[in-house]
Structures are given as C-alpha cells and as structure tokens.
Amino acid sequence: MKIVTIAGARPNFVKIAPLFQEMRRHASITPILIHTGQHYDAVMSDRFFSDLEIQPPHINLGVGSGSHAIQTAEVMRRLEPILISLSPELVLVVGDVNSTLASALTAVKLGIPVAHVEAGLRSFDRTMPEEINRLVTDAISDVLFLSEESALNNLLHEGIDKEKLHLVGNVMIDALQWFKPRWERSSIFWRLGLEVRSPYAVVTLHRPSNVDEPNTLLNILNALQELSRNLPILFPVHPRVKPQLLRLGHVAWMEPGEGKRCFPQGVVCLDPLGYLDCIALMSRARLVLTDSGGIQEETTVLGVPCLTLRENTERPVTVTHGTNRVIGSDPGRIVREALRTLEHPPHPSGPPPLWDGRAAERIVRILLEHRPTGPPQAMVTTNSFTQHS
Ligand code: UD1
C-alpha cells in the first residue's frame, strides 16, 4: 500500500513523526514523504526533522511563503504532477495549515483517497484561516481520524458519514511521550542560565489576530511586561512576529548560550526553539501563555497551567480535562488571570481519553484493515492535464 504523507509547517512535522515511524514498521506499507516547503527556515523545518528523527522528505515542493491563495495554489500546482506519477493508494494529511487543505484538494480531484489526521476540530470562527482549512479538508476526506470527542459531534452535526470517522487519540501526544527521554535531556535550561527551580513563564504568539495589528501586539506586550515583574517571561518568537517586535522595540533578545552570564529578567525574546527544547522549557514553566493549538494540548498532558490568548478554542478537551483557560487578549485580563493562575494553579484531571501515546498505532491499523477507496482511480489518468511552466 503506497501512502503519500504530506507535511508543510512546524506542527505538521510533530504529527507525522509518530505516523511515519509506525508506518515503517509494516512491510506492507510503502510510505513516501512530501514536504511542501511552507516552512523552510532551518529552525522552522530542518530542526524539527532532526529533533523528531524524521527521515528527509523524498520530495520538497519548495513553495515558501505567500498570500493564502498563492501558497495554496502553489502547493496544488506543484503537487499534482507528482501525485499523478506516484499514483499512491492513499494521501495522508495532518492538521489545518494551508498545505493540508491544498494537498487534500489536489489528491481528491485526482481520485486518490484522502485520510485526514486531527479532523473535526472547530473554533466556529471563520475569520481563522485554519477553520476554513479544517472545514474544507474534512468535507472532502475519505477517512477522518479524530483526537477528541468534540470532533465527533462536530462532524456528525455537519452530516459526515459516521463510517468515515475514527476516534483514535492524539498523534501530537504520541510525539510528546515517545520523545520524552530526549526532551528531558535538553540543555536549554543551562543555555538560558535557568536554575533547576527558577520560576518562569513561556509565551508563544503567532496568530494574525494577535500579532498583525501593532496596537493589539503592543497591548499584549505591555501586559507581559507587567507580569514579568513577578517572574521572567521567555518568548520564543515566530519569524512572522520578529519584524513587528523589532519595530515596537521595547523587548530584550537573548541568544541561548548566554545563560552562564545572564539570568533572564523581564520579557526575554528568543529565536524559534526546536521541538525538544520547546517541550523541555514548557515542561518546567509555572505558566504558559499562547495562541497555539498544539501547545494547549501539550500543556494539558504536561500538567502545566495554560492561558490561551484567543476568544475560542477548537480543542475544548484541553479546558474540560486539561489545564487550559481561554481568556482572550485584553491586557488587563491577561495580567489578572496570570496572577490568579500563579497563585492557584489548576489541578489537571488526567489526560483526555485515548491520549495515551498509541494514536499512530491505531491509525495505521485502521488503514491496513479498511483500505480506503475513493472515487475511481481512473480519474488519475483520464483527467485532461495541461502543465504550465
Ligand atoms: C502556519 C499555519 C498555522 C500554524 C503555524 C505554525 C496556515 C494558514 N497557518 O502559520 O496554522 O499554527 O504555521 O507555525 O497555514 N516565515 C519564515 N520562515 C519560515 C516560515 C515562515 O520567515 O520558515 C515567515 C514568513 O514571513 C511568512 C510568515 O512567517 O510569510 C508566515 O508563514 P506561514 O507559513 O504563511 O504561516 P504561519 O504564520 O507560520
């Protein structure tokens, strides 16, 4: 069974790591990996491949950055001839980034069955680009693998055939558990000059709604500055946010490795961290403030308090079972909720159902047991196809 797995952005790489390892354990599967090139900097891509021991991709489409339409269209344009020549039995996509949508759409129009891992999550906020990607990808996929119960309800409500749905758990948590021996040995604490019990908070921000409008970002930064009177705040910065921060200009930057000389104080910006350093740093934090989806899930399992700086979450299980609270981006509320959480940390009520490190195993078993069939394979060869240079 030839399965083409397609990944393009940081959180995709975390999700495909356990899936790829699991597929490689089965002689009856020929796994092929395509990187779309949506993320391309060494710290956003190569570092994740080495941290997560993912083999180099067979093909890199090299699409790079662009508007949503351009990025999506470029993936489709470059992927189509490759899928035609590979003619796989299945295309596997993960998550909700532009590469996910573009790959699913390309495959399904060629009549190749699509499996979507992390299907059914809904923020019910269509201003989020990811929400559009989720809705469309789920609507056209043939097999949908779900990480939490809310996804099942969402998809049934949308009229998706329940035969296609499989609640299997969370591959991101597989990665967290499988790589624990490695992230526990991360040298990030030493490199940042953090003592074993030094209190600190971690912040990550990259959603357009928080970082694209200078006043919104400035308000959040002011809240973080105020909070940093209580404990240092470490802020690994996504490349799209760096130019904005440099323009606003009142944050300090630190190169890991300086730690021996300078203990972090205030709000300290760092270049993006690799997977192992990032999980290690979060695992000992007193508090994480984020607008990332994956980090809400990872803090749930790490038992670290998480405040989500958004108006909604597509991962409600992190609130009902985890340590997450969704608090929006109002600066006064950020400070109040953070101080309250530091004083009264939430008690995690155990991991959500099936978040046990075995999601990839379940997914691959299901794929082998029920070989998905999409529209007739003939479409791959009979569609008229004109290649533009
Ligand atoms: C994408 C996903 C988002 C996910 C995030 C994880 C979409 C719509 N968004 O957002 O869901 O949470 O990845 O990080 O797919 N850039 C670089 N180097 C890189 C990659 C990006 O400098 O390697 C910069 C470029 O200026 C680029 C910008 O970041 O224009 C945005 O990158 P893009 O991939 O479009 O979206 P993300 O914000 O990373």
JSON list of C-alpha atoms and ligand atoms in Angstrom, two decimals, residues 9-11 38-41 44 65-66 68 71 96-98 129-130 133 206-207 238-240, ligand 1:
[
{"chain": "A", "resi": 9, "resn": "ALA", "atom": "CA", "xyz": [4.58, 23.50, 8.65]},
{"chain": "A", "resi": 10, "resn": "ARG", "atom": "CA", "xyz": [6.02, 23.05, 12.14]},
{"chain": "A", "resi": 11, "resn": "PRO", "atom": "CA", "xyz": [3.01, 21.43, 13.81]},
{"chain": "A", "resi": 38, "resn": "GLN", "atom": "CA", "xyz": [5.57, 26.09, 3.55]},
{"chain": "A", "resi": 39, "resn": "HIS", "atom": "CA", "xyz": [8.05, 26.35, 6.43]},
{"chain": "A", "resi": 40, "resn": "TYR", "atom": "CA", "xyz": [11.61, 26.44, 5.16]},
{"chain": "A", "resi": 41, "resn": "ASP", "atom": "CA", "xyz": [13.95, 28.15, 7.69]},
{"chain": "A", "resi": 44, "resn": "MET", "atom": "CA", "xyz": [11.20, 26.05, 11.46]},
{"chain": "A", "resi": 65, "resn": "SER", "atom": "CA", "xyz": [5.69, 31.96, 1.84]},
{"chain": "A", "resi": 66, "resn": "GLY", "atom": "CA", "xyz": [2.95, 33.92, 0.13]},
{"chain": "A", "resi": 68, "resn": "HIS", "atom": "CA", "xyz": [-3.07, 32.26, 1.37]},
{"chain": "A", "resi": 71, "resn": "GLN", "atom": "CA", "xyz": [0.59, 29.41, -1.08]},
{"chain": "A", "resi": 96, "resn": "ASP", "atom": "CA", "xyz": [-5.13, 22.51, 9.49]},
{"chain": "A", "resi": 97, "resn": "VAL", "atom": "CA", "xyz": [-2.46, 24.54, 7.71]},
{"chain": "A", "resi": 98, "resn": "ASN", "atom": "CA", "xyz": [-2.64, 25.74, 4.10]},
{"chain": "A", "resi": 129, "resn": "PRO", "atom": "CA", "xyz": [-7.65, 30.70, 8.16]},
{"chain": "A", "resi": 130, "resn": "GLU", "atom": "CA", "xyz": [-7.25, 27.32, 9.86]},
{"chain": "A", "resi": 133, "resn": "ASN", "atom": "CA", "xyz": [-8.84, 24.70, 6.04]},
{"chain": "A", "resi": 206, "resn": "HIS", "atom": "CA", "xyz": [1.77, 33.88, 16.05]},
{"chain": "A", "resi": 207, "resn": "ARG", "atom": "CA", "xyz": [-1.95, 34.16, 15.18]},
{"chain": "A", "resi": 238, "resn": "HIS", "atom": "CA", "xyz": [7.92, 33.03, 15.29]},
{"chain": "A", "resi": 239, "resn": "PRO", "atom": "CA", "xyz": [9.65, 34.67, 12.28]},
{"chain": "A", "resi": 240, "resn": "ARG", "atom": "CA", "xyz": [6.44, 36.45, 11.22]},
{"chain": "B", "resi": 1, "resn": "UD1", "atom": "C1", "xyz": [1.25, 28.44, 9.81]},
{"chain": "B", "resi": 1, "resn": "UD1", "atom": "C2", "xyz": [-0.19, 27.94, 9.86]},
{"chain": "B", "resi": 1, "resn": "UD1", "atom": "C3", "xyz": [-0.69, 27.98, 11.29]},
{"chain": "B", "resi": 1, "resn": "UD1", "atom": "C4", "xyz": [0.25, 27.24, 12.21]},
{"chain": "B", "resi": 1, "resn": "UD1", "atom": "C5", "xyz": [1.65, 27.83, 12.06]},
{"chain": "B", "resi": 1, "resn": "UD1", "atom": "C6", "xyz": [2.67, 27.11, 12.92]},
{"chain": "B", "resi": 1, "resn": "UD1", "atom": "C7", "xyz": [-1.55, 28.45, 7.89]},
{"chain": "B", "resi": 1, "resn": "UD1", "atom": "C8", "xyz": [-2.67, 29.28, 7.38]},
{"chain": "B", "resi": 1, "resn": "UD1", "atom": "N1", "xyz": [-1.07, 28.80, 9.08]},
{"chain": "B", "resi": 1, "resn": "UD1", "atom": "O1", "xyz": [1.24, 29.80, 10.21]},
{"chain": "B", "resi": 1, "resn": "UD1", "atom": "O2", "xyz": [-1.96, 27.34, 11.33]},
{"chain": "B", "resi": 1, "resn": "UD1", "atom": "O3", "xyz": [-0.20, 27.37, 13.52]},
{"chain": "B", "resi": 1, "resn": "UD1", "atom": "O4", "xyz": [2.06, 27.70, 10.69]},
{"chain": "B", "resi": 1, "resn": "UD1", "atom": "O5", "xyz": [3.89, 27.80, 12.97]},
{"chain": "B", "resi": 1, "resn": "UD1", "atom": "O6", "xyz": [-1.15, 27.52, 7.23]},
{"chain": "B", "resi": 1, "resn": "UD1", "atom": "N2", "xyz": [8.22, 32.51, 7.81]},
{"chain": "B", "resi": 1, "resn": "UD1", "atom": "C9", "xyz": [9.60, 32.48, 7.84]},
{"chain": "B", "resi": 1, "resn": "UD1", "atom": "N3", "xyz": [10.23, 31.27, 7.77]},
{"chain": "B", "resi": 1, "resn": "UD1", "atom": "C10", "xyz": [9.57, 30.11, 7.67]},
{"chain": "B", "resi": 1, "resn": "UD1", "atom": "C11", "xyz": [8.17, 30.14, 7.63]},
{"chain": "B", "resi": 1, "resn": "UD1", "atom": "C12", "xyz": [7.51, 31.34, 7.71]},
{"chain": "B", "resi": 1, "resn": "UD1", "atom": "O7", "xyz": [10.25, 33.52, 7.94]},
{"chain": "B", "resi": 1, "resn": "UD1", "atom": "O8", "xyz": [10.22, 29.04, 7.63]},
{"chain": "B", "resi": 1, "resn": "UD1", "atom": "C13", "xyz": [7.53, 33.80, 7.90]},
{"chain": "B", "resi": 1, "resn": "UD1", "atom": "C14", "xyz": [7.29, 34.45, 6.55]},
{"chain": "B", "resi": 1, "resn": "UD1", "atom": "O9", "xyz": [7.35, 35.82, 6.71]},
{"chain": "B", "resi": 1, "resn": "UD1", "atom": "C15", "xyz": [5.86, 34.04, 6.27]},
{"chain": "B", "resi": 1, "resn": "UD1", "atom": "C16", "xyz": [5.24, 34.07, 7.66]},
{"chain": "B", "resi": 1, "resn": "UD1", "atom": "O10", "xyz": [6.28, 33.61, 8.52]},
{"chain": "B", "resi": 1, "resn": "UD1", "atom": "O11", "xyz": [5.20, 34.90, 5.38]},
{"chain": "B", "resi": 1, "resn": "UD1", "atom": "C17", "xyz": [4.02, 33.24, 7.83]},
{"chain": "B", "resi": 1, "resn": "UD1", "atom": "O12", "xyz": [4.29, 31.88, 7.46]},
{"chain": "B", "resi": 1, "resn": "UD1", "atom": "P1", "xyz": [3.07, 30.93, 7.00]},
{"chain": "B", "resi": 1, "resn": "UD1", "atom": "O13", "xyz": [3.55, 29.55, 6.75]},
{"chain": "B", "resi": 1, "resn": "UD1", "atom": "O14", "xyz": [2.29, 31.59, 5.92]},
{"chain": "B", "resi": 1, "resn": "UD1", "atom": "O15", "xyz": [2.10, 30.93, 8.24]},
{"chain": "B", "resi": 1, "resn": "UD1", "atom": "P2", "xyz": [2.42, 30.77, 9.80]},
{"chain": "B", "resi": 1, "resn": "UD1", "atom": "O16", "xyz": [2.13, 32.06, 10.48]},
{"chain": "B", "resi": 1, "resn": "UD1", "atom": "O17", "xyz": [3.74, 30.13, 10.04]}
]
